[in-house]
Short mmCIF file of C-alpha atoms (C1' of nucleotides) in Angstrom, two decimals:
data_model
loop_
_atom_site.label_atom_id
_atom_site.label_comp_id
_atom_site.label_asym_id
_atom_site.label_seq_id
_atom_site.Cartn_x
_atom_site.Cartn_y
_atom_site.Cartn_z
CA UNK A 1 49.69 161.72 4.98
CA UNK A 2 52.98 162.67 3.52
CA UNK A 3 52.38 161.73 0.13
CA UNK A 4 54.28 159.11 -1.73
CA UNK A 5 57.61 158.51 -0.10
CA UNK A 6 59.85 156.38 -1.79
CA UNK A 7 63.42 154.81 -0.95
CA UNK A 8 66.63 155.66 -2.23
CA UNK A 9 69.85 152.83 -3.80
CA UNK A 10 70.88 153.71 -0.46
CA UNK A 11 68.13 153.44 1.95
CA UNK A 12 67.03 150.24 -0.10
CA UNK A 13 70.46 149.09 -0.05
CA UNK A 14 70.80 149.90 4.19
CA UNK A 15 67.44 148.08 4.74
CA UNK A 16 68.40 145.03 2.41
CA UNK A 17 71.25 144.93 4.11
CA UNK A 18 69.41 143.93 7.47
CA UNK A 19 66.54 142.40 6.27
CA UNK A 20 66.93 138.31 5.38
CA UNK A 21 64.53 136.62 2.59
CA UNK A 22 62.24 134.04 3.88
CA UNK A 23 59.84 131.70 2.63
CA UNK A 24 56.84 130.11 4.61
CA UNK A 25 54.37 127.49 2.16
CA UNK A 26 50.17 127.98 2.82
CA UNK A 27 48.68 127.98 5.53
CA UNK A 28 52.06 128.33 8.22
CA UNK A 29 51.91 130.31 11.13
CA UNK A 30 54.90 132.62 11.20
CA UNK A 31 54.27 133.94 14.83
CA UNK A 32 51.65 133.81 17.58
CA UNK A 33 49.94 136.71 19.05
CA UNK A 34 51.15 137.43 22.71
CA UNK A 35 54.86 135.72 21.66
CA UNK A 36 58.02 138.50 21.91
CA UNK A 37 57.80 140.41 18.90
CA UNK A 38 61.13 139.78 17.25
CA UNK A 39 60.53 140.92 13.73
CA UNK A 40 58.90 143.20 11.17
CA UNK A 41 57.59 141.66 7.91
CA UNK A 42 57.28 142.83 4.39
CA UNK A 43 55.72 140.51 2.28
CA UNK A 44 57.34 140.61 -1.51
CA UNK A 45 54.61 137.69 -2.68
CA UNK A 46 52.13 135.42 -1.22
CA UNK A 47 49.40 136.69 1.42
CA UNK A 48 48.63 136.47 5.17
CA UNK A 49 46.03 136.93 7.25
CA UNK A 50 46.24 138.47 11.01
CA UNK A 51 44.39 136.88 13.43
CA UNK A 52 43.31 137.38 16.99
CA UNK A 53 42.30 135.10 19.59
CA UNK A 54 39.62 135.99 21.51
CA UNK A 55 38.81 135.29 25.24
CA UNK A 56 35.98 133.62 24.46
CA UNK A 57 37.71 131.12 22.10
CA UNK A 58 36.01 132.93 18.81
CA UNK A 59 38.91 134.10 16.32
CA UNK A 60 38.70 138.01 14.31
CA UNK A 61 41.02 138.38 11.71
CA UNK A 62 42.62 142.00 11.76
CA UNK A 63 43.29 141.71 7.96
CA UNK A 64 44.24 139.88 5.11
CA UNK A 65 47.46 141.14 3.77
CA UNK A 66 49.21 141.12 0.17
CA UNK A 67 52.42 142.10 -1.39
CA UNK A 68 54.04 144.76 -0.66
CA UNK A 69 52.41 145.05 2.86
CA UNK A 70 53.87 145.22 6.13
CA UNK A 71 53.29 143.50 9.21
CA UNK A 72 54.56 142.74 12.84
CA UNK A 73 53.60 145.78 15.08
CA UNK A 74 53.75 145.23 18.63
CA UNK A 75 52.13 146.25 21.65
CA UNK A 76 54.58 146.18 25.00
CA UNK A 77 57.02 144.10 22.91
CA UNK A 78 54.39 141.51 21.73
CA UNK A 79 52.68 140.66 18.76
CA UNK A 80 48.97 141.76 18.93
CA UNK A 81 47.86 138.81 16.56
CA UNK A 82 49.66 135.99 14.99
CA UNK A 83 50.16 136.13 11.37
CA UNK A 84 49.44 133.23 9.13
CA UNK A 85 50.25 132.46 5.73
CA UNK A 86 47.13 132.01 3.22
CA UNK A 87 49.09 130.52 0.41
CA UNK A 88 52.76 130.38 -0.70
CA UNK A 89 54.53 133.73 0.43
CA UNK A 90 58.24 135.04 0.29
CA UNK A 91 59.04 137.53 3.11
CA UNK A 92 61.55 140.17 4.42
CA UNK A 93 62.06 139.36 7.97
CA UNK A 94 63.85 142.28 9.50
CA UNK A 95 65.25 142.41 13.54
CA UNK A 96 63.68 145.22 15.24
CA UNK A 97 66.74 145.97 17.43
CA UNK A 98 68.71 146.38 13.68
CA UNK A 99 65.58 148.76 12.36
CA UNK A 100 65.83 150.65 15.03
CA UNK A 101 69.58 151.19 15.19
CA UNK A 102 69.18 151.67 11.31
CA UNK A 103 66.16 154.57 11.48
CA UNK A 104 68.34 156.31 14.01
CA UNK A 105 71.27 156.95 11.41
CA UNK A 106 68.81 157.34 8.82
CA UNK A 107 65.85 159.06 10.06
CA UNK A 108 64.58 159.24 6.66
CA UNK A 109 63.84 155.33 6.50
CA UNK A 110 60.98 155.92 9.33
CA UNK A 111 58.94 157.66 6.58
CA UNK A 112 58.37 154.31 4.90
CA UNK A 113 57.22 153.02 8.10
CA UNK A 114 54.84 155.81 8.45
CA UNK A 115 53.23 155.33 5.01
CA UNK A 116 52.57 151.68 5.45
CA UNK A 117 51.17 152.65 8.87
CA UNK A 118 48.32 155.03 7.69
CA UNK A 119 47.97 152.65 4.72
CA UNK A 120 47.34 150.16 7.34
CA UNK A 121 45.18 152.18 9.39
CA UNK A 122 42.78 153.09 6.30
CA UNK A 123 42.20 149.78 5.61
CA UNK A 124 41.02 148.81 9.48
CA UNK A 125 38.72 151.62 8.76
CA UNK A 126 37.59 149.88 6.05
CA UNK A 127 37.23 147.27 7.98
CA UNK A 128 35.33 148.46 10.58
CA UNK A 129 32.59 150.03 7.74
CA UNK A 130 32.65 146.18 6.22
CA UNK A 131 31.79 144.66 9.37
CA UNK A 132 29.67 147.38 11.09
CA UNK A 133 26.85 147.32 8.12
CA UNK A 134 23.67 146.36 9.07
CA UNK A 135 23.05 143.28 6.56
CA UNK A 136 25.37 140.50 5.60
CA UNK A 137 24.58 140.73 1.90
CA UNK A 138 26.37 144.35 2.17
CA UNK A 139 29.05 143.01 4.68
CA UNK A 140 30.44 140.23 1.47
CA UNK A 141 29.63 142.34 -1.21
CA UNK A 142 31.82 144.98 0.24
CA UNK A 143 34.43 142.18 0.96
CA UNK A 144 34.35 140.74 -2.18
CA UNK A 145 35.08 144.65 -3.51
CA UNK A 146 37.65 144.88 -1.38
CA UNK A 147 39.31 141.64 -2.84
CA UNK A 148 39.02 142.67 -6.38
CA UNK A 149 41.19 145.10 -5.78
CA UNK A 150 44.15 142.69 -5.63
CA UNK A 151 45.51 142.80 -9.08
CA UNK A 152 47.11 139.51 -8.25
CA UNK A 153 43.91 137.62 -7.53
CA UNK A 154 41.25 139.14 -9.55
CA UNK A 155 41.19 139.57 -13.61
CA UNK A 156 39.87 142.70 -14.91
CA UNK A 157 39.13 141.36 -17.90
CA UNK A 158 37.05 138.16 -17.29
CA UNK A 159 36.38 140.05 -13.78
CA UNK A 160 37.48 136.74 -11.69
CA UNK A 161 38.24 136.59 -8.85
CA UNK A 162 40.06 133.90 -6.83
CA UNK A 163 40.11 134.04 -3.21
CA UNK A 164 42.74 132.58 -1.29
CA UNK A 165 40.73 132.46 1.99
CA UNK A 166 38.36 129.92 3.24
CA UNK A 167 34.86 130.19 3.86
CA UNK A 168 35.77 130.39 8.02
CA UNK A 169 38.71 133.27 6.93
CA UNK A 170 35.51 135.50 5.31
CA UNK A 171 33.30 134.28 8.46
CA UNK A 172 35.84 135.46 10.92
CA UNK A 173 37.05 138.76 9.12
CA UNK A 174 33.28 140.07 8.68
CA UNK A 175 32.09 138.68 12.19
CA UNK A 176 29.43 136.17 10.85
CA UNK A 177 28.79 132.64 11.01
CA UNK A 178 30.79 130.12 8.39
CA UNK A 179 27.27 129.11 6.82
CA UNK A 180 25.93 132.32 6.73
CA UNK A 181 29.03 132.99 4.32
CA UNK A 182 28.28 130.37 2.06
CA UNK A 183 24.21 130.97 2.40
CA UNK A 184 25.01 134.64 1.51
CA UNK A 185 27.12 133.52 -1.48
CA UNK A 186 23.72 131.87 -2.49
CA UNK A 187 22.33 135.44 -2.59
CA UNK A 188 24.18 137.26 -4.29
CA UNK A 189 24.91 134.88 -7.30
CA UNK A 190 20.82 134.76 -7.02
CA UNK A 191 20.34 138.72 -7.55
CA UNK A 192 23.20 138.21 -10.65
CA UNK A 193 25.95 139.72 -8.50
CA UNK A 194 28.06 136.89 -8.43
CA UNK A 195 28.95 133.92 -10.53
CA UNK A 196 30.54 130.95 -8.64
CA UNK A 197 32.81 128.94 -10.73
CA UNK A 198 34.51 126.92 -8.05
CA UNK A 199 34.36 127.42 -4.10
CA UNK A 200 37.74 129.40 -4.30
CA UNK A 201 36.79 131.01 -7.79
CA UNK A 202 34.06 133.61 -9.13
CA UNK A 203 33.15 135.96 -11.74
CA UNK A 204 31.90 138.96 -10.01
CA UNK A 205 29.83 142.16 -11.10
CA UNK A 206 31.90 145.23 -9.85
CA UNK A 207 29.34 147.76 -11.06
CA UNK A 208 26.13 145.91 -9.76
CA UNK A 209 27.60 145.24 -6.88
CA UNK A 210 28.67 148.98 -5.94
CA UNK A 211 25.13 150.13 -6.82
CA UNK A 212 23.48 147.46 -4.58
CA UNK A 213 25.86 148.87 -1.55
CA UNK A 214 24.84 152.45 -1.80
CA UNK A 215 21.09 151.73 -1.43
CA UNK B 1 56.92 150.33 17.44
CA UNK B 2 59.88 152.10 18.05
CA UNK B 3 59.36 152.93 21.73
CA UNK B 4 58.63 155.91 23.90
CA UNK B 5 59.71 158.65 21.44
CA UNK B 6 59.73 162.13 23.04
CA UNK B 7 60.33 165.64 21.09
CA UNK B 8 63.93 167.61 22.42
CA UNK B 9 62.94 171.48 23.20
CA UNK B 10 63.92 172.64 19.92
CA UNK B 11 61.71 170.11 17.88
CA UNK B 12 58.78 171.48 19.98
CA UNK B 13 59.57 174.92 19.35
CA UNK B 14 59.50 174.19 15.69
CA UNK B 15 56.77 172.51 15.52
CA UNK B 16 54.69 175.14 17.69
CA UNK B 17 56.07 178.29 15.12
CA UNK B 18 53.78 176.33 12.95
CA UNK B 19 51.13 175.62 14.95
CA UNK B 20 47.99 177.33 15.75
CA UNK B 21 46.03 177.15 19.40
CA UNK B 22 42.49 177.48 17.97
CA UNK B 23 39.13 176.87 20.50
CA UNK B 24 36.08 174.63 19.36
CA UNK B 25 32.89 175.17 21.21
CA UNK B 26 30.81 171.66 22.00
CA UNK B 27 29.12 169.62 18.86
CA UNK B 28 31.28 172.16 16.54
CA UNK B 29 32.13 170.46 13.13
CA UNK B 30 35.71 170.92 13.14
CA UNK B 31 35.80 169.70 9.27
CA UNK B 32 33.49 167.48 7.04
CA UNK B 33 34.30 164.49 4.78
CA UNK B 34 35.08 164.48 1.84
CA UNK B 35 36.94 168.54 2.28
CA UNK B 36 40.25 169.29 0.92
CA UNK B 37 42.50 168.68 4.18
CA UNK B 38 44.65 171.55 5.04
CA UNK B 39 45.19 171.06 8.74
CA UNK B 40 46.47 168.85 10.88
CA UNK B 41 45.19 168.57 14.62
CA UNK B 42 46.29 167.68 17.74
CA UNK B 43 43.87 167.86 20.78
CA UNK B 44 45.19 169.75 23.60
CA UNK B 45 41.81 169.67 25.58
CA UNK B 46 38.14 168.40 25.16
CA UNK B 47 36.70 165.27 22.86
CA UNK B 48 36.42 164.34 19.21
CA UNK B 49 34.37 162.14 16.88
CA UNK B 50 35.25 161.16 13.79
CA UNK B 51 32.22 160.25 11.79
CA UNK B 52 32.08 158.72 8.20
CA UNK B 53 28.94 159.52 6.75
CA UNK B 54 27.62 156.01 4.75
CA UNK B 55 26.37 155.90 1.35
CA UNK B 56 22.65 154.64 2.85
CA UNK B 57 23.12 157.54 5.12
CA UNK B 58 23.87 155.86 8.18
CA UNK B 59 26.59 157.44 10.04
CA UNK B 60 29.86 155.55 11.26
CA UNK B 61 32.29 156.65 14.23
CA UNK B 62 35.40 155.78 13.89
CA UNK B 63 36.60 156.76 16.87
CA UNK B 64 36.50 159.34 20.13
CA UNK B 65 39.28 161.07 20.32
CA UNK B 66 40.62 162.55 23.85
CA UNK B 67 43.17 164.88 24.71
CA UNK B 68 46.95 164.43 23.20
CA UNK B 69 45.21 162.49 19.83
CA UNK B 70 46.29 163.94 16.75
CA UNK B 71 43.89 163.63 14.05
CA UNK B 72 43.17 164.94 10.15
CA UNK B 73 44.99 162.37 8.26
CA UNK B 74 43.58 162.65 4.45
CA UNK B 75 43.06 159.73 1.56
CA UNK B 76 43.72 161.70 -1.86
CA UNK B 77 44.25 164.72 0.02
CA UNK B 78 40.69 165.07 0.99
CA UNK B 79 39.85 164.00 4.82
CA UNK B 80 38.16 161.03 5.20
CA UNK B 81 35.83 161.50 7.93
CA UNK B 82 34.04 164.95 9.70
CA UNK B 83 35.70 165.82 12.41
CA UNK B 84 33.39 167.35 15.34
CA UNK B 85 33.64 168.43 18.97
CA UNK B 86 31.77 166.51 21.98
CA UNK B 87 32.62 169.05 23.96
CA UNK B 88 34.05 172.26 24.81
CA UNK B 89 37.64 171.37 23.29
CA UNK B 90 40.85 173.22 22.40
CA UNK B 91 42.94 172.42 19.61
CA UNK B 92 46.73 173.09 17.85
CA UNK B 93 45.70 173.28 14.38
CA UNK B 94 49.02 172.90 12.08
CA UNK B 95 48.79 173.50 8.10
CA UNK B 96 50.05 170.39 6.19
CA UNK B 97 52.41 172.33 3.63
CA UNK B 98 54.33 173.73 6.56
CA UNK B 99 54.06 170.20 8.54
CA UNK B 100 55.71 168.89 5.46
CA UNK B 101 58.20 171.40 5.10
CA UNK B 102 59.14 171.12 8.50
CA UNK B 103 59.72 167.54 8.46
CA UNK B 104 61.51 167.69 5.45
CA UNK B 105 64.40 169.48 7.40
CA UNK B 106 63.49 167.89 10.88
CA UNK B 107 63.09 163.95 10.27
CA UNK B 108 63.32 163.01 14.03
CA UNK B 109 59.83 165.04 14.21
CA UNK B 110 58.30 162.31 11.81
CA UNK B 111 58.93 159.69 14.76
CA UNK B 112 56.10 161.96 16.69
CA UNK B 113 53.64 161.02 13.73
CA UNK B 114 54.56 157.59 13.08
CA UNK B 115 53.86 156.95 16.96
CA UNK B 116 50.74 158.75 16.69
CA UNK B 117 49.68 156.24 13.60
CA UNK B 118 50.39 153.45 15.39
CA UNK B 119 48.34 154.22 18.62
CA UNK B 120 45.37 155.12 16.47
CA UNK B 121 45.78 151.92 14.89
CA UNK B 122 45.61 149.90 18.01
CA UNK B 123 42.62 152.12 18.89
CA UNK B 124 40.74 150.92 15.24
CA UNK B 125 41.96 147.31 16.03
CA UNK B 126 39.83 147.28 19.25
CA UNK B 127 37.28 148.83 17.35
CA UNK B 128 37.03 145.96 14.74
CA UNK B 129 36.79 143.94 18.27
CA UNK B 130 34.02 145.38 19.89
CA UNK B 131 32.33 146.01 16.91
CA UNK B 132 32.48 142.31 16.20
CA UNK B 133 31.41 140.78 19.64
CA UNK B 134 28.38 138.43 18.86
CA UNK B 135 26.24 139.78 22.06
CA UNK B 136 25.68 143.30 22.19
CA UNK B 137 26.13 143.56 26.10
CA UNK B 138 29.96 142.33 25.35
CA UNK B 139 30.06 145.53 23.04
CA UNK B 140 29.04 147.91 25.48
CA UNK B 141 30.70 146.65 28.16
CA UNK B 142 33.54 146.54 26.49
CA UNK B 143 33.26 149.88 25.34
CA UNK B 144 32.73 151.36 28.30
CA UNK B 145 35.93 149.60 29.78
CA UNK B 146 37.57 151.51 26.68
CA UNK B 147 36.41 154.98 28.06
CA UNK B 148 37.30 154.07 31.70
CA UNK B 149 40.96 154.07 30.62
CA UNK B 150 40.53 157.71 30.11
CA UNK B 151 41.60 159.32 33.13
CA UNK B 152 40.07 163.08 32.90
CA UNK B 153 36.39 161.33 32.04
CA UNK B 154 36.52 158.47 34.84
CA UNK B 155 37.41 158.71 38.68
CA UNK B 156 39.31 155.51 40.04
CA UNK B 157 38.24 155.97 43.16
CA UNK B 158 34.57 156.37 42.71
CA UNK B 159 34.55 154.60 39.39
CA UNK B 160 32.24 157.07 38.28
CA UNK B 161 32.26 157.48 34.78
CA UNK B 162 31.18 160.65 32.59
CA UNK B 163 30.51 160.13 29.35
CA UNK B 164 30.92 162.89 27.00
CA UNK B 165 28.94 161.38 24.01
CA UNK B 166 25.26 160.70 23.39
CA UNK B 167 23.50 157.43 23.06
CA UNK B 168 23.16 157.85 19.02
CA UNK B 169 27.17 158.41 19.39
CA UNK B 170 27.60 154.72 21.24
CA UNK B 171 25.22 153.48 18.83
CA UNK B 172 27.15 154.70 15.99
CA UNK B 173 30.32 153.90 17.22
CA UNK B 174 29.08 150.21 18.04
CA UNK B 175 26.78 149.29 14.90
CA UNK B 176 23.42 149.27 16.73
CA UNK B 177 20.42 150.81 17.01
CA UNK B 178 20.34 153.92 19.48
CA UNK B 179 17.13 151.83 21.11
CA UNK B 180 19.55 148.95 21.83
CA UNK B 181 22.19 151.05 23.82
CA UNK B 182 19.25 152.17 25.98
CA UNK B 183 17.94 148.50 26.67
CA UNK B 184 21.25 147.17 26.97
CA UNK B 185 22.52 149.75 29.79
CA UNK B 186 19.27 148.38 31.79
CA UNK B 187 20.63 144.92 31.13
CA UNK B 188 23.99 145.69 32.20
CA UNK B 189 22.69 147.56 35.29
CA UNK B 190 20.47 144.42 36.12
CA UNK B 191 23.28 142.37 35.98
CA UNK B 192 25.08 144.63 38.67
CA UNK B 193 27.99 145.52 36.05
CA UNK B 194 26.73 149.19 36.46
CA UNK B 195 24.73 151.44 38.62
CA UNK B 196 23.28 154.40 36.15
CA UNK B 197 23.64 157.93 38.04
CA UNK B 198 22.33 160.18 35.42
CA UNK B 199 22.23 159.71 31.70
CA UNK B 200 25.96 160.57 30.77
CA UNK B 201 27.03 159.61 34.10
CA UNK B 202 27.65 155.78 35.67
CA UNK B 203 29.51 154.11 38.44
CA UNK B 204 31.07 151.36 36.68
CA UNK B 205 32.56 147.83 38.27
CA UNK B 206 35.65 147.28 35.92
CA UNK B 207 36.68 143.68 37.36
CA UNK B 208 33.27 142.09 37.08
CA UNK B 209 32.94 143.50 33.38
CA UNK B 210 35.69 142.48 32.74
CA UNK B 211 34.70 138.86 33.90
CA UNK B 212 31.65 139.16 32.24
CA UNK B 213 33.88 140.03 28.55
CA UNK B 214 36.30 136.55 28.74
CA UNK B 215 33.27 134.39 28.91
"C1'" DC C 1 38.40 104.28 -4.82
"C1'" DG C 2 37.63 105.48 -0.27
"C1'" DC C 3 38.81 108.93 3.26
"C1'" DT C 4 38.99 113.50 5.09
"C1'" DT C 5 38.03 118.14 5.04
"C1'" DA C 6 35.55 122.17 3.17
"C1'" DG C 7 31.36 123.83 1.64
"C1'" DT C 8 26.36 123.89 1.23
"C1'" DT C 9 21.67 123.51 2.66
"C1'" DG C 10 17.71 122.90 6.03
"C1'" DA C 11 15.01 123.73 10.34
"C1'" DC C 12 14.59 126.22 14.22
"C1'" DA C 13 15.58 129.65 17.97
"C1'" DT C 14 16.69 134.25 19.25
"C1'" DA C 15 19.04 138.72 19.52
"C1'" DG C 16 18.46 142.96 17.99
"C1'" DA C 17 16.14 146.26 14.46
"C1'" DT C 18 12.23 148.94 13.71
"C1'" DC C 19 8.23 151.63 14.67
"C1'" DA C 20 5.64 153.85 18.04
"C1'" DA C 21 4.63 155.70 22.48
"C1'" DT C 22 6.11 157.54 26.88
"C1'" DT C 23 9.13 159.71 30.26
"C1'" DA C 24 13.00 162.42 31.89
"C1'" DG C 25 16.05 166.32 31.66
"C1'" DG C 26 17.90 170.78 30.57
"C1'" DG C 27 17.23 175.31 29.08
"C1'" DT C 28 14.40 179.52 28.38
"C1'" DG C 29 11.22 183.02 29.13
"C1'" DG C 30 7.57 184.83 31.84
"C1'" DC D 1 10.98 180.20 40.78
"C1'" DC D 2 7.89 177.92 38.03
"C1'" DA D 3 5.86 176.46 33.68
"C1'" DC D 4 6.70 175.25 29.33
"C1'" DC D 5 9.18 173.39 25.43
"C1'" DC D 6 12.36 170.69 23.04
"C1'" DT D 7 15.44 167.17 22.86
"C1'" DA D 8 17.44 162.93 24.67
"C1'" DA D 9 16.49 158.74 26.74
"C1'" DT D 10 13.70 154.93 27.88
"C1'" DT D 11 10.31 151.38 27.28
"C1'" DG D 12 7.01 148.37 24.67
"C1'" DA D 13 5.42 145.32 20.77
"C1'" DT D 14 6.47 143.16 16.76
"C1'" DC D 15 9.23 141.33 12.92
"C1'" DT D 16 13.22 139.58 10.70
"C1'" DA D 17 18.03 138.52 9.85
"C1'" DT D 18 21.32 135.66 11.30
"C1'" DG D 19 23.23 132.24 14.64
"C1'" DT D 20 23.10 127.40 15.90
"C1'" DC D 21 22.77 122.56 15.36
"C1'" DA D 22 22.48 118.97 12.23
"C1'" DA D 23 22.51 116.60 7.92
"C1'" DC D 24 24.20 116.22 3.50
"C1'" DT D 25 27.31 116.99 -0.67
"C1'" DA D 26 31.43 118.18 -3.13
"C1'" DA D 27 36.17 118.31 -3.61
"C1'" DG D 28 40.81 117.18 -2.94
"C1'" DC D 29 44.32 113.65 -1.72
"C1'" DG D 30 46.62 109.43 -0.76
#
DNA sequence: CGCTTAGTTGACATAGATCAATTAGGGTGG
DNA sequence: CCACCCTAATTGATCTATGTCAACTAAGCG
């Protein structure tokens, strides 16, 4: 909204100062939705997704988040969603008490927090387009868009990407069934979309596949 | 995230020198996609859509917007979505260079937007929820649970509801077909979750839908 | 080399989309 | 005040995409 906002030595130096490194290996839970929401997250490398528990038992994943992104927002002092780890990832954990005693000497610092909120905000946006179109082909197309633009995980040169979610991760961010996924896969690598190299690993036509969505 | 955060008298009187009071008659586009964004709104009275016109040409709401939502946030500087009234609505209208300005020598007035982020966020995150439940009677009854919370629109006594959109606008909003919402308010009414009193207007039993959502 | 888990494929059932027709409601002019 | 018109809402019939259940295959790991 504000345009590109960036830290200061200082401000970098204030927030370092209350922020401690962590490090959680693949697939680790580092909190549960509904638990007291002690701490904000920034990841520096890795990924996580955000899940939510429904009432029903079915699971909807909020998001899949990279470097650089921010996470740990709370509703009446609780985490929405538990976070997970994907993969390998190295976090800042920071206290919220300590943020908030932090933002009130430096106002300044909340502008950060802003940015990464309406970044946040326009991807659940995107989200809801992804998982509101009509057919599944669109629905993982648009995903698989979405994913390429992860310079860590997709090659602009061979134009591979490698996906550090499951099948079920896919399946529960877009709403759909685990085998639809896969069938759907199937699909697109049969209208030249898509080549699979491995289940985690495929070359993918950007171009093709942007056409295809608009029609 | 932070907590309650309230404006002191003289950040309100700053942020009003800037602000406009302008009117918007019902179904009024207040902006479209895609537009350069120069304002910044904030509902004062009335109802908002935000609609995201897809590539295929199907249309996509974001999200209904009541009184006391600020909206007009912009990707590249262009808005992202058209803007348009449900209803007779009233508006503060504030120019973004100003906003910018003022913030620049006001940071505490940030905390106003970062809080307004956040609750639209929750808001999309419920979204991606409804939009996902497998049966579409959980999506409508969920959504209207969503629009009961809205005092000026639903009487807790009566548990009348009034709803200020069309049935192509709950359709939109939910993914389905406009036929579907139809259909699925005569399910819902069979199943003694509702009693229909006109077409925008419904006596709704909260506790039994709400029964009806966890299973 | 077997064991376990993740992914794929098949057969079938069904919820919801689509297309088409009908009804209800709200506003306008005579 | 009524008759008409136009739009919004409802209902019906049919078709299809995707969920579900089940079997099978591939891949990773000890």
């Amino acid at each position: 909204m504000f345009g590109d906002f960036r830290l200061d030595e200082q401000e970098r130096d204030a927030l370092n100062a209350i922020s401690s490194k962590i490090h959680k290996p693949a697939k680790c839970r580092i909190y549960a939705q509904d638990e007291p929401a002690r701490y904000l997250y920034i990841i520096r490398s890795g990924a996580v997704r955000l899940e939510y528990q429904r009432e029903d038992g079915r699971n909807q994943i909020f998001a899949f988040l990279w470097s650089d992104n921010m996470f740990g927002t709370t509703e009446n002092g609780l985490y929405r969603a538990s976070a997970v780890t994907l993969i390998d990832t190295y976090l800042f954990q920071i206290p919220y008490p300590a943020l908030r005693t932090l933002i009130e000497s430096r106002p300044r610092i909340q502008a950060l927090f802003l940015q990464h909120a309406l970044k946040y905000t326009k991807a659940t946006e995107r989200h809801v387009l992804l998982a509101t179109c009509s057919l599944v082909t669109k629905r993982l197309a648009g995903f698989l868009l979405e994913c390429s633009k992860q310079a860590d995980f997709f090659d602009r040169h061979s134009h591979i990407l490698t996906l550090a979610m499951d099948r079920k991760d896919i399946a529960d961010y877009l709403g759909i069934a685990l085998e639809t996924t896969s069938r759907t896969l199937k699909v697109l690598e049969d209208m030249d979309l898509i080549k699979r190299l491995s289940s985690q690993r495929m070359q993918i036509n950007t171009e093709q596949i942007q056409m295809m969505m608009s029609r």
